[in-house]
PDB file of C-alpha atoms and ligand atoms in Angstrom:
ATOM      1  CA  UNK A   1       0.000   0.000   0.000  1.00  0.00           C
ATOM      2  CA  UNK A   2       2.892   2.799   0.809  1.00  0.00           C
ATOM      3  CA  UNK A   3       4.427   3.899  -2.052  1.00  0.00           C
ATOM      4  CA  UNK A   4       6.661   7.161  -2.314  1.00  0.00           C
ATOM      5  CA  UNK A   5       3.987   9.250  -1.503  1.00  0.00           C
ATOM      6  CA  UNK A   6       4.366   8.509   1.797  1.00  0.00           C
ATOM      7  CA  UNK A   7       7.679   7.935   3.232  1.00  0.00           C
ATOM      8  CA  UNK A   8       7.505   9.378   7.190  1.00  0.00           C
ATOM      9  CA  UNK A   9       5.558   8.936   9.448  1.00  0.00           C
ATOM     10  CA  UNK A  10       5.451  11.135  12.961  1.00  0.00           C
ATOM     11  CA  UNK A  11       3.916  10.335  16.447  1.00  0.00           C
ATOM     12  CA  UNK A  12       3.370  12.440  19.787  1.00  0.00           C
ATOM     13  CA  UNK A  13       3.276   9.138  21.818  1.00  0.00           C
ATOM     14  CA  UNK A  14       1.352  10.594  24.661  1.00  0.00           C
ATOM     15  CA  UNK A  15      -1.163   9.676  27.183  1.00  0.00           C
ATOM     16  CA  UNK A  16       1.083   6.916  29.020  1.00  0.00           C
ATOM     17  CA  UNK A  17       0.656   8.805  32.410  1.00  0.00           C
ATOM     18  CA  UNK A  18      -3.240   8.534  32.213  1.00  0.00           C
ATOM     19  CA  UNK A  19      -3.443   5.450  30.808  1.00  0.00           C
ATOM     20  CA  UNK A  20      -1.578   3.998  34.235  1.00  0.00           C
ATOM     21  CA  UNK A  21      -3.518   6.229  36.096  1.00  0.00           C
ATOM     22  CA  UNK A  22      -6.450   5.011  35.384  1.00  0.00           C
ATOM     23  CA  UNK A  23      -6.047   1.579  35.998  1.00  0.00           C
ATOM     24  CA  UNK A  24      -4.543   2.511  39.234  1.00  0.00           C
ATOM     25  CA  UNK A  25      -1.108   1.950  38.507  1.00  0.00           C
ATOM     26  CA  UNK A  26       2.194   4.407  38.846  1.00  0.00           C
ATOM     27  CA  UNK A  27       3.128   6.123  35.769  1.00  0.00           C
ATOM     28  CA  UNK A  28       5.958   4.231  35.469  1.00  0.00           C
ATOM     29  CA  UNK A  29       3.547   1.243  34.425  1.00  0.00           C
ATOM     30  CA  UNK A  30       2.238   3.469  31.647  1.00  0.00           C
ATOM     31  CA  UNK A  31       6.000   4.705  30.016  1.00  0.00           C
ATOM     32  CA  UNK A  32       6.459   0.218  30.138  1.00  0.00           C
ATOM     33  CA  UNK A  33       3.611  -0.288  28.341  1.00  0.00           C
ATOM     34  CA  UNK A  34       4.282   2.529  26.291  1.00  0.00           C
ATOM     35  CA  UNK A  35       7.135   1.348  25.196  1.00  0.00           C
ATOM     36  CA  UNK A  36       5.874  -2.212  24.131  1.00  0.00           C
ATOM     37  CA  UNK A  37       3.138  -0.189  22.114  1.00  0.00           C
ATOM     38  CA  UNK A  38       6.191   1.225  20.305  1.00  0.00           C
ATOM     39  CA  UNK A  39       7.732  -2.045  19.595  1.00  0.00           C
ATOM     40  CA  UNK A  40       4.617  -3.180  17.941  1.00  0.00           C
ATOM     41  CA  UNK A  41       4.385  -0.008  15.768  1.00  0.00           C
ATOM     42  CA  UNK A  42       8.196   0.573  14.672  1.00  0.00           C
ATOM     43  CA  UNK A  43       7.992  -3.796  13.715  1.00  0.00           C
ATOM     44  CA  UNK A  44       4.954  -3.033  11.808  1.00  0.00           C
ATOM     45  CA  UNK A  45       5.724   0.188  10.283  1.00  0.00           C
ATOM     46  CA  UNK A  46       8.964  -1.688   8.811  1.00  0.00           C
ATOM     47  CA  UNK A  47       6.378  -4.181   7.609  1.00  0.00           C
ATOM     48  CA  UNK A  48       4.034  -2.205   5.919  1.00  0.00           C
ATOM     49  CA  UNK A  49       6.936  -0.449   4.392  1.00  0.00           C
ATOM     50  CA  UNK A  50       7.286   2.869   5.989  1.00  0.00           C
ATOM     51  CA  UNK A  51      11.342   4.342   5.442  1.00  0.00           C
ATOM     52  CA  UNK A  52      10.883   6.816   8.381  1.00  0.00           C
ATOM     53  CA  UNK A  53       9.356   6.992  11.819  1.00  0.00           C
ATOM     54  CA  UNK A  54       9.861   9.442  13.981  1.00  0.00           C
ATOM     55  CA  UNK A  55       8.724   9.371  17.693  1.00  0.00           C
ATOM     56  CA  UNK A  56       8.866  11.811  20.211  1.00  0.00           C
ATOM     57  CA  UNK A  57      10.220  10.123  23.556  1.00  0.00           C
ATOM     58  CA  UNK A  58      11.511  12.868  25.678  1.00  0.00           C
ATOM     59  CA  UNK A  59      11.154  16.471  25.175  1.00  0.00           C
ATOM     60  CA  UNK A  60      14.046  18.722  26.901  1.00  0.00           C
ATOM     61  CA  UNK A  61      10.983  20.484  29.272  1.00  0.00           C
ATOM     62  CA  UNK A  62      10.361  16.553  30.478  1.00  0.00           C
ATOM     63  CA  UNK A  63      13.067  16.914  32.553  1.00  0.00           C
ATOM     64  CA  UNK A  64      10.621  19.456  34.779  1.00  0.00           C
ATOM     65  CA  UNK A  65       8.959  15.597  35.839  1.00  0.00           C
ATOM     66  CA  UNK A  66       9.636  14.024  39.502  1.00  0.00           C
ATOM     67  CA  UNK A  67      13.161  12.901  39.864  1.00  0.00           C
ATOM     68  CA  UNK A  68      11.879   9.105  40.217  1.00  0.00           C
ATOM     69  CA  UNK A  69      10.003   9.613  36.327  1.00  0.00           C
ATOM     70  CA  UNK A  70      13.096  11.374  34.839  1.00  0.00           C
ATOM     71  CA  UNK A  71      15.178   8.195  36.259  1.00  0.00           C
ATOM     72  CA  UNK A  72      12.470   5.700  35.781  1.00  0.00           C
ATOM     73  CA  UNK A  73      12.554   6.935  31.315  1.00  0.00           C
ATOM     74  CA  UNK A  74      16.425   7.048  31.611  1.00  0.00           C
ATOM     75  CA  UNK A  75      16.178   3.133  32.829  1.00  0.00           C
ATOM     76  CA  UNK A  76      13.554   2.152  30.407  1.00  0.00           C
ATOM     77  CA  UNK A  77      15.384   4.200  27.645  1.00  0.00           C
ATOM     78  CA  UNK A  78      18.749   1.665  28.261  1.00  0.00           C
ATOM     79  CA  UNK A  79      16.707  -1.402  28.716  1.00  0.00           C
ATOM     80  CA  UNK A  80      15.033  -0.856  25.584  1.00  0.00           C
ATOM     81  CA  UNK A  81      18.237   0.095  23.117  1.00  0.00           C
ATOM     82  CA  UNK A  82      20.550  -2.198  24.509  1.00  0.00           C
ATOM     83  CA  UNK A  83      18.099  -5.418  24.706  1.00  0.00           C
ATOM     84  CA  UNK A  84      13.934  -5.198  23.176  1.00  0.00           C
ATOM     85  CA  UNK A  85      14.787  -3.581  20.275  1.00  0.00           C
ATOM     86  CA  UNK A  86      16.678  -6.724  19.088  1.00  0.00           C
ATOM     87  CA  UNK A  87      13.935  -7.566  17.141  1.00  0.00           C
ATOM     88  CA  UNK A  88      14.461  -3.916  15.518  1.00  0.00           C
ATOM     89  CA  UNK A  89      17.591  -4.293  14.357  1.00  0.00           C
ATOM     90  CA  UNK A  90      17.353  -8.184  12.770  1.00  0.00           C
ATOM     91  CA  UNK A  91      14.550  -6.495  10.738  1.00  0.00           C
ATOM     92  CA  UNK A  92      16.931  -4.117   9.103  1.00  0.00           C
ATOM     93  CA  UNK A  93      16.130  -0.671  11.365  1.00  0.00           C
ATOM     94  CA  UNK A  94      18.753   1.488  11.538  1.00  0.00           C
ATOM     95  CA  UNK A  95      17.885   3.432  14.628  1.00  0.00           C
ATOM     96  CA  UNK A  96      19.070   7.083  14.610  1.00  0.00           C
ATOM     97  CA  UNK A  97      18.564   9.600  17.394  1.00  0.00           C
ATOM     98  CA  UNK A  98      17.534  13.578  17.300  1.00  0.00           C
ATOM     99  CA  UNK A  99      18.014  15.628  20.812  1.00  0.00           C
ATOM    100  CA  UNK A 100      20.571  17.642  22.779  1.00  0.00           C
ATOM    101  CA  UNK A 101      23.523  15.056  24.305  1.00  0.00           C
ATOM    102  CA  UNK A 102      24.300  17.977  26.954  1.00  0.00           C
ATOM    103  CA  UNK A 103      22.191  16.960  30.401  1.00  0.00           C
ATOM    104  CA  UNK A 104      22.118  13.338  29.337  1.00  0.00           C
ATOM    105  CA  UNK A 105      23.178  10.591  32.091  1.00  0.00           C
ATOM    106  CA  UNK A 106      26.796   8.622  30.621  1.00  0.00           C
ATOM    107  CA  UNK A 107      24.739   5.479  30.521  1.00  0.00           C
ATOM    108  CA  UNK A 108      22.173   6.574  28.250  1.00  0.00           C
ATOM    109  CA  UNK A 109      24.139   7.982  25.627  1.00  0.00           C
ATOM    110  CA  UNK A 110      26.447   4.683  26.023  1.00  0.00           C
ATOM    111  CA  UNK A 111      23.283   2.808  25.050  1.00  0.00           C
ATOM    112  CA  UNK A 112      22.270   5.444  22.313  1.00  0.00           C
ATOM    113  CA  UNK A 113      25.740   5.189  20.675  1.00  0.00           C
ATOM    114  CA  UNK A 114      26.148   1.607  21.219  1.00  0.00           C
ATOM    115  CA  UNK A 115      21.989   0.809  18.911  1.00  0.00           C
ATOM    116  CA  UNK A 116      22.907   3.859  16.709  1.00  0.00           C
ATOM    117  CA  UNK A 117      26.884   1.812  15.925  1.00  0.00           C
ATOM    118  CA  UNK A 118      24.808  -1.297  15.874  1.00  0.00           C
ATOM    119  CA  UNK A 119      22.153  -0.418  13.248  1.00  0.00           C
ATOM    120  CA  UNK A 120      24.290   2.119  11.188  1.00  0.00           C
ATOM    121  CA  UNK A 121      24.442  -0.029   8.152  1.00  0.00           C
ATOM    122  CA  UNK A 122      20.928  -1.375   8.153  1.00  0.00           C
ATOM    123  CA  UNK A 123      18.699  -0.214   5.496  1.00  0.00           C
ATOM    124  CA  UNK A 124      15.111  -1.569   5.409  1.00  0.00           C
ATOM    125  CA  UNK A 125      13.997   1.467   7.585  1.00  0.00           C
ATOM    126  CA  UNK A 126      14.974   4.373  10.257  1.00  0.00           C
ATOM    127  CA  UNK A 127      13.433   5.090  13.936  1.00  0.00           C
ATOM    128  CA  UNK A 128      14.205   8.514  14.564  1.00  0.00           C
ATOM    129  CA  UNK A 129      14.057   8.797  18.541  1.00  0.00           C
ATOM    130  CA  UNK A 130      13.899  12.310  19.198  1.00  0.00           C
ATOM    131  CA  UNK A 131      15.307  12.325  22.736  1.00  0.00           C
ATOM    132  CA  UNK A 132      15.817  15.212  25.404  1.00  0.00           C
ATOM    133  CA  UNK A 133      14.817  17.045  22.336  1.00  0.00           C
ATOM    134  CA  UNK A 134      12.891  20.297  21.433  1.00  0.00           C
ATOM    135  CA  UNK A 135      12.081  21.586  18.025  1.00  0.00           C
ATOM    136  CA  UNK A 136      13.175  25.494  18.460  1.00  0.00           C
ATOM    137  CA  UNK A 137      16.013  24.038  19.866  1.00  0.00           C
ATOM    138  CA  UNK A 138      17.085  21.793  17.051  1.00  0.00           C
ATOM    139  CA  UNK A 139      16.485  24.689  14.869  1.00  0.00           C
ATOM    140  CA  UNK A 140      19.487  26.435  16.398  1.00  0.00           C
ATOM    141  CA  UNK A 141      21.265  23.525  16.219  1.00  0.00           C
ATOM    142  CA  UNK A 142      21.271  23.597  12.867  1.00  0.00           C
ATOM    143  CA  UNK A 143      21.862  27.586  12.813  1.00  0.00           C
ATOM    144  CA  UNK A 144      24.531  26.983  14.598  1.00  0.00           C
ATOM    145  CA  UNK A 145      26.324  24.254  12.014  1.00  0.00           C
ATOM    146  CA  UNK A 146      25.302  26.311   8.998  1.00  0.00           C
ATOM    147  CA  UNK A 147      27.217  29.528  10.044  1.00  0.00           C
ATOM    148  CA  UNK A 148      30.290  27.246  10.966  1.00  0.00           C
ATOM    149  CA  UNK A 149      30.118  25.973   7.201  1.00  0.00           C
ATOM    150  CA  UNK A 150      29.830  29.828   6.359  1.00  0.00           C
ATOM    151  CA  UNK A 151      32.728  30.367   8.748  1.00  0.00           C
ATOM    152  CA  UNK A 152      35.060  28.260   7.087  1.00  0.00           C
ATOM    153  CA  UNK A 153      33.885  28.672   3.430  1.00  0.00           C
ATOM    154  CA  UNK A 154      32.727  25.210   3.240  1.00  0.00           C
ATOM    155  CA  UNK A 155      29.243  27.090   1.898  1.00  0.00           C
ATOM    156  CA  UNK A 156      28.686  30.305   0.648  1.00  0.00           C
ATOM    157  CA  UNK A 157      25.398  32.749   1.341  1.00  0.00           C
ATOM    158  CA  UNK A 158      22.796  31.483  -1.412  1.00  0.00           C
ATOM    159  CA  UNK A 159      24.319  28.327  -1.538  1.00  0.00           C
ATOM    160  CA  UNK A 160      21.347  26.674   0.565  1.00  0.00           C
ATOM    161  CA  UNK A 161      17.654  26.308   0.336  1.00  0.00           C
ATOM    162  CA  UNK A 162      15.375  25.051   2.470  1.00  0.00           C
ATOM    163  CA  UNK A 163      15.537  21.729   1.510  1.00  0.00           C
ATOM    164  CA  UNK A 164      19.373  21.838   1.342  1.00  0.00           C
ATOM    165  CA  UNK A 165      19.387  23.561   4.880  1.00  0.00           C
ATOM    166  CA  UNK A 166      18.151  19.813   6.265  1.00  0.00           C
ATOM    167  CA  UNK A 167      21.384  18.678   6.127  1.00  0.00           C
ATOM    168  CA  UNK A 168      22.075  21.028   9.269  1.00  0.00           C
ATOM    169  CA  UNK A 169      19.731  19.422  11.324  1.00  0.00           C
ATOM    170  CA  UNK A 170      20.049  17.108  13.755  1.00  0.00           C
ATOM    171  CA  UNK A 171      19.784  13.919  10.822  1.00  0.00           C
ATOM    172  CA  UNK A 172      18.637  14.321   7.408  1.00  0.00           C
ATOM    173  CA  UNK A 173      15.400  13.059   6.727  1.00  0.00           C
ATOM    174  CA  UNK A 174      12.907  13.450   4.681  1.00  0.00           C
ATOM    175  CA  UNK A 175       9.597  15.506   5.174  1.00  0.00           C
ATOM    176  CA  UNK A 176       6.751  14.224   7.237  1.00  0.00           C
ATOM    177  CA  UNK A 177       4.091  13.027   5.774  1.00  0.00           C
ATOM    178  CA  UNK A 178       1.557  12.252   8.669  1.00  0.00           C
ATOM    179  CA  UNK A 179       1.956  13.264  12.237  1.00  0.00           C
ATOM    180  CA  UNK A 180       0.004  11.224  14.834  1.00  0.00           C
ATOM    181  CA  UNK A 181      -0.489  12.807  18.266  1.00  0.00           C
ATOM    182  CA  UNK A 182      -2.421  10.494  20.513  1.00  0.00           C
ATOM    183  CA  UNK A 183      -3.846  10.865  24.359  1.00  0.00           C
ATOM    184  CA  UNK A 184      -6.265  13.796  23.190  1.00  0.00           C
ATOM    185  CA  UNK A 185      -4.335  17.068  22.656  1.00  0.00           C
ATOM    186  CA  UNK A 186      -4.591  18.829  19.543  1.00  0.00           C
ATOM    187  CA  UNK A 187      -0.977  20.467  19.545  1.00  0.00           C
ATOM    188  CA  UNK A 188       2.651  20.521  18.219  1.00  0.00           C
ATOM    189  CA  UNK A 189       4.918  20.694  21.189  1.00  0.00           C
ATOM    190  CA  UNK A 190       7.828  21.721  20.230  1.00  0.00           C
ATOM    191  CA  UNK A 191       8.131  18.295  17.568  1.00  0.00           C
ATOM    192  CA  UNK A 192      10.206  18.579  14.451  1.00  0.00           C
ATOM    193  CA  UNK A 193       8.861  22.072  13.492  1.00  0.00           C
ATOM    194  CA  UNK A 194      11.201  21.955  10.480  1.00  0.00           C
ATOM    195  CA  UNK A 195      10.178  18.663   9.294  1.00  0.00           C
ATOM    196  CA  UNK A 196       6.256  19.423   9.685  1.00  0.00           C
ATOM    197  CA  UNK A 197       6.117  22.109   7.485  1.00  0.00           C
ATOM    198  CA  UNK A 198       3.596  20.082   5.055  1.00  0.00           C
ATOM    199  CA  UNK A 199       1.998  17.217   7.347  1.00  0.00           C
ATOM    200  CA  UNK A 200      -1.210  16.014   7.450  1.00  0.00           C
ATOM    201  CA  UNK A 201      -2.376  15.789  11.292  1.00  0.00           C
ATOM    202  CA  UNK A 202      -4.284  13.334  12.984  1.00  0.00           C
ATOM    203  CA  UNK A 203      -5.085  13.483  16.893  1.00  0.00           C
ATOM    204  CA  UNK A 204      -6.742  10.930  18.554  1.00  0.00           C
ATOM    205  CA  UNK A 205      -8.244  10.152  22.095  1.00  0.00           C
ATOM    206  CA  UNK A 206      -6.733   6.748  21.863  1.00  0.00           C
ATOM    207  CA  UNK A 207      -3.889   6.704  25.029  1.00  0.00           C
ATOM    208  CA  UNK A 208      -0.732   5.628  23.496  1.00  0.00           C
ATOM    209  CA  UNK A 209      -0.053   2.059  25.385  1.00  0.00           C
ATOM    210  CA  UNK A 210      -3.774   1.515  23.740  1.00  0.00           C
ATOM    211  CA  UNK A 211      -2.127   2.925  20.023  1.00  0.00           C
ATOM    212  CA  UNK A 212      -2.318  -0.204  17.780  1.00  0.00           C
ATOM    213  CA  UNK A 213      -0.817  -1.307  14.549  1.00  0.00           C
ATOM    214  CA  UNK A 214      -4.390  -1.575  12.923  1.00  0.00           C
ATOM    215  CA  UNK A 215      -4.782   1.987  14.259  1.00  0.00           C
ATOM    216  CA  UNK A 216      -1.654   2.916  12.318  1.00  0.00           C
ATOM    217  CA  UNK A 217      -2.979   1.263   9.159  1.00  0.00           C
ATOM    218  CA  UNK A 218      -6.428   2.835   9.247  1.00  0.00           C
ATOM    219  CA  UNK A 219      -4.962   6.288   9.263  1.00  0.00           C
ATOM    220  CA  UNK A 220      -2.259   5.515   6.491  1.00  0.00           C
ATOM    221  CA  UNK A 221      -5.715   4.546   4.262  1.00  0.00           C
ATOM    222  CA  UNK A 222      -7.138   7.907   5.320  1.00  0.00           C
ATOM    223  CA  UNK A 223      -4.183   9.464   4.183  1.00  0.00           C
ATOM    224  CA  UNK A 224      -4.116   7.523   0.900  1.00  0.00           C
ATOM    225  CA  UNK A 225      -8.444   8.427   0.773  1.00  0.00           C
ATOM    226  CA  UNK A 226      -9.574   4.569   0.994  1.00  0.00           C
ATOM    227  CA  UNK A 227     -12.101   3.832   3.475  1.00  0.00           C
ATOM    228  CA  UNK A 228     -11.551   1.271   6.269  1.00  0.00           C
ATOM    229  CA  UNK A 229     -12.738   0.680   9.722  1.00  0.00           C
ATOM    230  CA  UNK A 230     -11.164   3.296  11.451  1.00  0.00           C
ATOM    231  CA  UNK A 231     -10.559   0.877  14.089  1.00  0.00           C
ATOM    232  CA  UNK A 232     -12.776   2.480  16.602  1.00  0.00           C
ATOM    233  CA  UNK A 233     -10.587   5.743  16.364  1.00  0.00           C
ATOM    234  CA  UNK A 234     -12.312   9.245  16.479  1.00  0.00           C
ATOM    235  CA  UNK A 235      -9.345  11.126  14.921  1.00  0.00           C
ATOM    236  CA  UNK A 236      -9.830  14.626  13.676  1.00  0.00           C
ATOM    237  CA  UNK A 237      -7.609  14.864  10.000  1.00  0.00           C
ATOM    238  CA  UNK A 238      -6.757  18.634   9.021  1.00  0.00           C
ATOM    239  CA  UNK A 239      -4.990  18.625   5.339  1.00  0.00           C
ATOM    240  CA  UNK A 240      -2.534  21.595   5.039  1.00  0.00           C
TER     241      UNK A 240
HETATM  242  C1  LIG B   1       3.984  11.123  27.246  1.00  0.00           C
HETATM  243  O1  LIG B   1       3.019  10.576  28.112  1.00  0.00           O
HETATM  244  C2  LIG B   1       5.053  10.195  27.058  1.00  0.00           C
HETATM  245  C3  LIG B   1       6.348  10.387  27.423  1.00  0.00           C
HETATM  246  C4  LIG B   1       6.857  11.605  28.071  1.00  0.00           C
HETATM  247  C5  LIG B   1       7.348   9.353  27.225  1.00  0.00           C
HETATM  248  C6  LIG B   1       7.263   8.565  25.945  1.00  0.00           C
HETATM  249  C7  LIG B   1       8.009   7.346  26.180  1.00  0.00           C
HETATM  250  C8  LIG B   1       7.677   6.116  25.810  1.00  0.00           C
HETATM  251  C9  LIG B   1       6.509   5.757  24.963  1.00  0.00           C
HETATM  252  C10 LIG B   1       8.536   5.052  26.324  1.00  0.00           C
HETATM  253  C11 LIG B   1       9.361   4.314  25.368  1.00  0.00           C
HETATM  254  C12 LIG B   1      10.105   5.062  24.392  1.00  0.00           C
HETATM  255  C13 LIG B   1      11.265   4.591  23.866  1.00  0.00           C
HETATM  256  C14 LIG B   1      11.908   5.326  22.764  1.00  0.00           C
HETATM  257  C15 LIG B   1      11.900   3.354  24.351  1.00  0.00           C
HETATM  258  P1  LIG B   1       2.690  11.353  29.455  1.00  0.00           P
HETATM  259  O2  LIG B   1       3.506  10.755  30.533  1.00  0.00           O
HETATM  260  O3  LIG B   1       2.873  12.818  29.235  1.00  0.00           O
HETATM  261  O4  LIG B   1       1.191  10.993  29.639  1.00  0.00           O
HETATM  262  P2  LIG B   1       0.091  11.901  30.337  1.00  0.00           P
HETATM  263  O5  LIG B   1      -0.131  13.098  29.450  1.00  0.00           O
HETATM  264  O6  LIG B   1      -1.083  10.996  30.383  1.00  0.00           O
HETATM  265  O7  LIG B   1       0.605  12.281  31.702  1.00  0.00           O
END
């Protein structure tokens, strides 16, 4: 069903604090099953054919949570790049990551580096983790490499566009085609403002532990205009 027409795919993966809540649980419980929600999704995306998936696991204001949720991520983050994501990697993922490495703990960038050397030379798709990570921020990032290249004559004023200019950011990927914000907000957050410029939105109720690969699939048909179940989602789609 994908075809180039649709090569990246975004989601807000939120909702994981609720969803724990309200069966009583810590938060904590929530980010776990959040997290083997993702599995699902990034193994079927690859499936279904998706190049690029970008997910949103830590924005740089997260680290206003309690102490105990900032550690309990940070834990989950290593458990899941140095051991779960196996199954990633033997299906071709090459797994990159998008964030500031400043205010990171040593183990967690250990376990960043050590999926990102493992995957580098797999092809059959990327997970873009965007981690400790704000859009503006990125932005400057980028600012920031592109007047070093100016510095040093390595490019001249004119020389880039705005598609060219991607190659500043944190990786170079392509557009998004579809960003998916679940747990009932309607907004951006601060997510890969450069790379949204064209996407078509969809925001659903659904919590993210509950996000499913079917759910995936029925908005991916929406996109493409076929009609399917819909899964039981009430999603709101705004073209650009
Ligand atoms: C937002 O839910 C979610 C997060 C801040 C963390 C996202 C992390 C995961 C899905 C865990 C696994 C990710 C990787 C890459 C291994 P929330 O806590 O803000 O939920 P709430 O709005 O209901 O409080």
């Amino acid at each position: 069903m994908i075809d180039e027409k649709l090569k990246h795919v975004a989601i807000i993966m939120d909702g994981n604090g609720r969803w724990a809540e309200a069966r009583g649980k810590k938060r904590s419980a929530g980010h776990k099953a959040g997290s083997d929600a993702l599995e699902k999704i990034a193994l079927h995306a690859v499936d279904i054919g998706l190049k690029y998936l970008s997910v949103y696991a830590f924005s740089t204001d997260n680290f206003k949570r309690s102490e105990e949720e900032v550690n309990y991520l940070m834990n989950l983050f290593i458990e899941m790049f140095s051991k779960n994501y196996k199954r990633l990697l033997e299906k071709g993922v090459k797994v990159v990551f998008s964030g500031a490495r400043e205010g990171l703990r040593a183990d967690v960038l250990e376990a960043m580096d050590d999926i990102v050397e493992k995957s580098a030379k797999n092809t059959n798709a990327t997970l873009n983790v965007c981690l400790n990570y704000g859009g503006r921020e990125e932005i400057i990032r980028a600012a920031e490499r592109y007047h070093d290249d100016l510095v040093s004559g390595k490019v001249q004023k004119g020389d880039i566009d705005r598609d060219s200019f991607n190659r500043y950011l944190d990786n170079d990927l392509p557009p998004i085609d579809i960003l998916i914000r679940t747990g009932r907000e309607k907004r951006v957050s601060n997510f890969m403002l450069y790379q949204l410029y064209y996407a078509e939105m969809y925001f659903t109720d659904t919590l993210f532990p509950d996000f499913t690969p079917e759910m995936l699939d029925d908005i991916i048909a929406d996109f493409y205009g076929v009609e399917r179940r819909f899964g039981g989602i009430n999603y709101e789609k705004s073209a650009s």
